[in-house]
Tab-separated table of C-alpha atoms in Angstrom:
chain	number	residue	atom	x	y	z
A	1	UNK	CA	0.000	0.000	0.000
A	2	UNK	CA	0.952	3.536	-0.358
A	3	UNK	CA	2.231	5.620	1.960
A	4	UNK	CA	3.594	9.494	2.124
A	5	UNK	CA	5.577	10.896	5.251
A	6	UNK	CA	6.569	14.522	6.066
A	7	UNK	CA	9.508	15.743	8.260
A	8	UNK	CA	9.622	17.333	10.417
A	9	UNK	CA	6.609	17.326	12.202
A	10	UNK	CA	7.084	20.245	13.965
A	11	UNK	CA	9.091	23.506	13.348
A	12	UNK	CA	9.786	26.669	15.023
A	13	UNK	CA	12.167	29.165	13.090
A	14	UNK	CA	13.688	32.714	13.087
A	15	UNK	CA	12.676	35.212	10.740
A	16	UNK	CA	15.383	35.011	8.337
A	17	UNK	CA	16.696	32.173	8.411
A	18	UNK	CA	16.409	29.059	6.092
A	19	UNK	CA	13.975	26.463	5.809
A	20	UNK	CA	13.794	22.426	4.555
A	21	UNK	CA	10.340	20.523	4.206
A	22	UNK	CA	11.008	17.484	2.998
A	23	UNK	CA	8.056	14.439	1.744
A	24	UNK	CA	8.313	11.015	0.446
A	25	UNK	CA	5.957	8.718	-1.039
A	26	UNK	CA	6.295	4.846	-0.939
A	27	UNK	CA	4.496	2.316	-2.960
A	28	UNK	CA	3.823	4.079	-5.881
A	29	UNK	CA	5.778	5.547	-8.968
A	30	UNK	CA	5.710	8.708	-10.783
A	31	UNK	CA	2.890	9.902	-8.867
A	32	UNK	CA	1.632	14.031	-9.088
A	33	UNK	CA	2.877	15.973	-5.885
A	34	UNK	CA	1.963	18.888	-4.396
A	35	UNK	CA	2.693	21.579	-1.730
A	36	UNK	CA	-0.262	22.992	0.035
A	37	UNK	CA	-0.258	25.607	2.668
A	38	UNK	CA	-3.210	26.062	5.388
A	39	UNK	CA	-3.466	29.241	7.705
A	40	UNK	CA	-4.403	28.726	10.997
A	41	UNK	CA	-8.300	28.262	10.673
A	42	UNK	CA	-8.285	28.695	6.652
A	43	UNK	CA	-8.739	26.854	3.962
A	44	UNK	CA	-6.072	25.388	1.665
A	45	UNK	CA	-3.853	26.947	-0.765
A	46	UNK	CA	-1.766	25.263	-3.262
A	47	UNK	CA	1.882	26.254	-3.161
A	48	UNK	CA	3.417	24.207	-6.195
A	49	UNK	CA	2.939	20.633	-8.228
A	50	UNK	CA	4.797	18.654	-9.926
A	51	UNK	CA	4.395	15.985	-12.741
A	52	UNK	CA	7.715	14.396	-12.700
A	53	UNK	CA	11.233	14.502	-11.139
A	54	UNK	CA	12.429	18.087	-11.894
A	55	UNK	CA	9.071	19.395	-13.134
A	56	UNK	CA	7.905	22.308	-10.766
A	57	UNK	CA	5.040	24.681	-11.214
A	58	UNK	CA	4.313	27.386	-8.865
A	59	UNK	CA	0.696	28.864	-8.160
A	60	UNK	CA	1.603	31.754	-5.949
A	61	UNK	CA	4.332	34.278	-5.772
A	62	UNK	CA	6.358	33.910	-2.531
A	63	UNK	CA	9.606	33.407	-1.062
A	64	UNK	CA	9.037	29.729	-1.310
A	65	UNK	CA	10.533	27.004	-3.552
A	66	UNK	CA	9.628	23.448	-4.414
A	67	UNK	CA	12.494	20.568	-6.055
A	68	UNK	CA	11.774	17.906	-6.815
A	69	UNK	CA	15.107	15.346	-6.613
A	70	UNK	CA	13.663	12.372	-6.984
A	71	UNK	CA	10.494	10.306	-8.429
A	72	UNK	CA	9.258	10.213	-4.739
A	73	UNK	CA	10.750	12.930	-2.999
A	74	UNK	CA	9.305	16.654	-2.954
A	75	UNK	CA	11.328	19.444	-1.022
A	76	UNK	CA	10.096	22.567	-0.110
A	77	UNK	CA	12.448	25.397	0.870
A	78	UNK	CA	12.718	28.760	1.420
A	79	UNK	CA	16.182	31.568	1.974
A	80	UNK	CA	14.836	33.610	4.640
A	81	UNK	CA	11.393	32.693	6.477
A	82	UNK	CA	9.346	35.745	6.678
A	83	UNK	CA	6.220	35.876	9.829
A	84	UNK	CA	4.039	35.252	7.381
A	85	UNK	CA	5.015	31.707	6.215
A	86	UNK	CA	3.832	30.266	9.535
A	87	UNK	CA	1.722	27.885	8.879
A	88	UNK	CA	0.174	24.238	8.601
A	89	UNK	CA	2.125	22.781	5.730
A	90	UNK	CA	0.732	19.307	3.395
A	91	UNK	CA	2.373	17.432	1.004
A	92	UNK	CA	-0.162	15.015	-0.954
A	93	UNK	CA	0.347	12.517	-3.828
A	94	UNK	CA	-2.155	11.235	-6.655
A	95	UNK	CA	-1.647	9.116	-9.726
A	96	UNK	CA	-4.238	10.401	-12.461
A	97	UNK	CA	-7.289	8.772	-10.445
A	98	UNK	CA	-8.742	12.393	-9.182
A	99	UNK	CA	-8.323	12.052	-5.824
A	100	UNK	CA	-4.884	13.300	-4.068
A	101	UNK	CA	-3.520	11.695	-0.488
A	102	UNK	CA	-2.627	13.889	2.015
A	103	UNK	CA	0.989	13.480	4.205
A	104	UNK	CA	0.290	14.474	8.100
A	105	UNK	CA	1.626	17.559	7.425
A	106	UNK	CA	4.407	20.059	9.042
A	107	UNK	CA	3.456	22.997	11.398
A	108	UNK	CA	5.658	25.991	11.023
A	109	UNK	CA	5.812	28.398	13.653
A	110	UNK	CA	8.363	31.217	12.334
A	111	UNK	CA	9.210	33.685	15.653
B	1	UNK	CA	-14.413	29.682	-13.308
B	2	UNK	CA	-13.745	26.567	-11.560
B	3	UNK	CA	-14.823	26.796	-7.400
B	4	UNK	CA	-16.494	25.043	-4.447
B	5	UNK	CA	-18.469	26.123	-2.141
B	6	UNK	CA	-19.868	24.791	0.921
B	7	UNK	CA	-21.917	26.398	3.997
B	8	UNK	CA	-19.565	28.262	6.502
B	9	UNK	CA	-19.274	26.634	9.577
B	10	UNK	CA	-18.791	25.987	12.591
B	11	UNK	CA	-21.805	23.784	12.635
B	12	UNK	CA	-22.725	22.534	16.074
B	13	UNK	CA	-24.456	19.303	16.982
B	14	UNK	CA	-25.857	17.162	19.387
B	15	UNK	CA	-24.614	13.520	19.255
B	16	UNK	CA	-27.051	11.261	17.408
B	17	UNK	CA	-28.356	14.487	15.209
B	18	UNK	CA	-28.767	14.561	11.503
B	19	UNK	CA	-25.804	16.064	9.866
B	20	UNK	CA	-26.032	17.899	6.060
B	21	UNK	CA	-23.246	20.227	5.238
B	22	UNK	CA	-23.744	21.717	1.772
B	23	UNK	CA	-21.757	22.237	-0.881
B	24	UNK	CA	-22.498	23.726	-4.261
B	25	UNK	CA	-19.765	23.831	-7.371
B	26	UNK	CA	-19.475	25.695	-10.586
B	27	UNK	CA	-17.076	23.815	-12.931
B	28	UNK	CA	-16.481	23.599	-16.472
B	29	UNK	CA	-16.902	19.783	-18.234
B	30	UNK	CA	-17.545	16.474	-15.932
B	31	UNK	CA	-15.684	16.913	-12.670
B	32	UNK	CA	-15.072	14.359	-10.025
B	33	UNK	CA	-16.049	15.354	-6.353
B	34	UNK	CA	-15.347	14.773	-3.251
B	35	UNK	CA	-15.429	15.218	0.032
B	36	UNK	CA	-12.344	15.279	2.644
B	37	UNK	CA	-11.915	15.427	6.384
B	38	UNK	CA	-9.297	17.072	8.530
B	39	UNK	CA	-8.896	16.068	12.282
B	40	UNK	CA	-7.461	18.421	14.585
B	41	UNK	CA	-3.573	18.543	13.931
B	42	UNK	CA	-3.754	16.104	11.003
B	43	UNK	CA	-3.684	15.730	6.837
B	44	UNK	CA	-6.789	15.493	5.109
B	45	UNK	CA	-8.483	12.236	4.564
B	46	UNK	CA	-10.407	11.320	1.908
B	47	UNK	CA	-13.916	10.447	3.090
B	48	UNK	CA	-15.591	9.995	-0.242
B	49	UNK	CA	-16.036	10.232	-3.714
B	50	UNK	CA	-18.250	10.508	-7.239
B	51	UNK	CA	-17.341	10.544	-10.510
B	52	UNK	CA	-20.108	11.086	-12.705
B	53	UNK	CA	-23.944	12.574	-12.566
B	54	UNK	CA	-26.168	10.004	-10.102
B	55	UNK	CA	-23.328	8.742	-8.327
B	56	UNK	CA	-23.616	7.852	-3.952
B	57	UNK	CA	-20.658	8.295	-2.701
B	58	UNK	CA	-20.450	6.382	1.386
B	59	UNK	CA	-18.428	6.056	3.928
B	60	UNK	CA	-17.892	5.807	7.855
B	61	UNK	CA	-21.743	5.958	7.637
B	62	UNK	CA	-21.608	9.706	5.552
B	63	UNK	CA	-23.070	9.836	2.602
B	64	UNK	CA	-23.065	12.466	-0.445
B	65	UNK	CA	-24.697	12.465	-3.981
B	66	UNK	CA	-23.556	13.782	-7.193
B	67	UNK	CA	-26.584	16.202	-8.201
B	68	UNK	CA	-25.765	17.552	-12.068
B	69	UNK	CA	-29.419	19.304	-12.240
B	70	UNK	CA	-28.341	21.021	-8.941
B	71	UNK	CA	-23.986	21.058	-9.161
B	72	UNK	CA	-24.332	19.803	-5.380
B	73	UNK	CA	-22.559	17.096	-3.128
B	74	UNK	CA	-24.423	17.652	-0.350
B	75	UNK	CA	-22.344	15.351	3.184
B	76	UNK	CA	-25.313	13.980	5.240
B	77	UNK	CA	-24.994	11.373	8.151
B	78	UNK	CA	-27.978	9.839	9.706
B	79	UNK	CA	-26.706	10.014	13.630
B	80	UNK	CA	-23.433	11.932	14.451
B	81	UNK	CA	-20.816	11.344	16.857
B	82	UNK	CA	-18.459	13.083	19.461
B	83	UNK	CA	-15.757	11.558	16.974
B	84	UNK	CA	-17.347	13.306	13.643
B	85	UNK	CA	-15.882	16.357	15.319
B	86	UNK	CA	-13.714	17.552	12.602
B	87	UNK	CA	-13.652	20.307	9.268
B	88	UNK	CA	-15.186	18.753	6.338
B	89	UNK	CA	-13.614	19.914	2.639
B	90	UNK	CA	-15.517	19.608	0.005
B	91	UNK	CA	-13.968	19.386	-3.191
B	92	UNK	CA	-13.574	18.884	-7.441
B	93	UNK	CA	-11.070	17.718	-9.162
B	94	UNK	CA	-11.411	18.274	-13.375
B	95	UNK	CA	-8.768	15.691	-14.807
B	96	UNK	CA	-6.234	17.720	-16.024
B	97	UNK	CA	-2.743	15.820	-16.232
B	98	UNK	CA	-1.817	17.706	-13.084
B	99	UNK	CA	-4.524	16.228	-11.124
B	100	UNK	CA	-4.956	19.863	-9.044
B	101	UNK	CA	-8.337	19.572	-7.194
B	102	UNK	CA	-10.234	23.174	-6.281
B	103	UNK	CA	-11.099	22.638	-2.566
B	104	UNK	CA	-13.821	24.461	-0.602
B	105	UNK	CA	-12.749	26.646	2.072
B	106	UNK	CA	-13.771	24.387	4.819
B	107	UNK	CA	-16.785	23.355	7.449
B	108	UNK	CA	-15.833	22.742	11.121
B	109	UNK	CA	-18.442	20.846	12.823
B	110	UNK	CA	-18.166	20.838	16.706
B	111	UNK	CA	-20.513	17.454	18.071
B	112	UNK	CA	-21.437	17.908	21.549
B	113	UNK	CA	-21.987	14.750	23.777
C-alpha cells in the first residue's frame, strides 16, 4: 500500500533564516505531488505541483521554492522565512485517479 | 471559473443528530467530487467520492450524492458522533494531467456529547 511521510513534524524558526520541508511517497511511482499551505483556521492553498522529477510549477508568488530530486521525494524550501510563512504545511500525492492523499503535514511556527 | 463552495461553519451538533453540510460547485466539463476530512492537527483524509452525474458516494456511515441538475454534493450522516468532530472539505477535481483539485474553504463541525 501507499504511503507518504513529512519531516519534520514540527518547526519553530527565526525570521530570516532558512527552511527544509522534505516528503516522500512509498508504494507508488511517478505519482503528481503537491505543496499545500493552510493558515491557521483557513482553507487550503496550493503552493506548487509537480508531474515528474524536476518538473515544478508554482501557483503563488512567494519566497518559497519546491524541487523535486527524486520520483518520490518533494522538497520545499525557502532563503529567509518571513512571519508570514507560519503555517500548517501538506504534502499530498495522486496518480491520475482524481483524488490526491494527504501526508500528516508540518506545522511551522516562524518567531 | 472553476470553485467550491460549501456552507460556513462551525456547525454545532448534538450527538445522534442529523448532519447535512452543503456544498455547491461551478465547474467547467464532468468533474469528479469529493469530500475530505481534517482532524485536529492532522492531513486530510479522503472520506468519499463521485465521478459522474447520479453517483452515492459512502463512507464511515456519511453519505453524499452527485446532483448535475443542482452542481451539489451535499455530506449527510444519519446520527453523528463526538468523533465526527472535525472540518469537512468539500472538493472537485477536473482531470487535467496535473490532477490539481479546487477545494472548498472548509466546514468545522463541533458534536457535543
Amino acid at each position: 500500500s501507499q504511503t507518504i511521510h513529512q519531516w519534520p513534524a514540527t518547526l519553530v524558526q527565526p525570521v530570516g533564516s532558512p527552511l527544509s520541508l522534505e516528503c516522500t511517497v512509498e508504494g507508488t511511482s511517478n505519482p503528481n505531488l503537491y505543496w499545500y499551505r493552510q493558515a491557521a483556521g483557513r482553507g487550503l492553498q496550493l503552493l506548487f505541483y509537480s508531474v515528474g522529477i524536476g518538473q515544478i510549477s508554482s501557483e503563488v508568488p512567494q519566497n518559497l521554492s519546491a524541487s523535486r530530486p527524486q520520483d518520490r521525494q518533494f522538497i520545499l524550501s525557502s532563503k529567509k522565512l518571513l512571519l508570514s510563512d507560519s503555517g500548517f504545511y501538506l504534502c499530498a500525492w495522486s496518480v491520475s485517479t482524481g483524488e490526491q492523499y494527504f501526508g500528516p503535514g508540518t506545522r511551522l511556527t516562524v518567531t | 471559473g472553476n470553485s467550491v463552495t460549501q456552507m460556513e461553519g462551525p456547525v454545532t451538533l448534538s450527538e445522534e443528530a442529523f448532519l447535512t453540510i452543503n456544498c455547491t460547485y461551478t465547474a467547467t466539463g464532468y468533474p469528479s467530487l469529493f469530500w475530505y476530512v481534517q482532524y485536529p492537527g492532522e492531513g486530510l483524509q479522503l472520506l468519499l467520492k463521485a465521478t459522474k452525474a447520479d453517483d452515492k458516494g459512502s463512507n464511515k456511515g456519511f453519505e453524499a450524492t452527485y446532483r448535475k441538475e443542482t452542481t451539489s454534493f451535499h455530506l449527510e450522516k444519519g446520527s453523528v458522533q463526538v468523533s465526527d468532530s472535525a472540518v469537512y472539505f468539500c472538493a472537485l477535481n477536473l482531470w487535467g494531467r496535473d490532477d490539481k483539485i479546487i477545494f472548498g474553504k472548509g466546514t468545522r463541525l463541533h458534536i457535543l456529547p
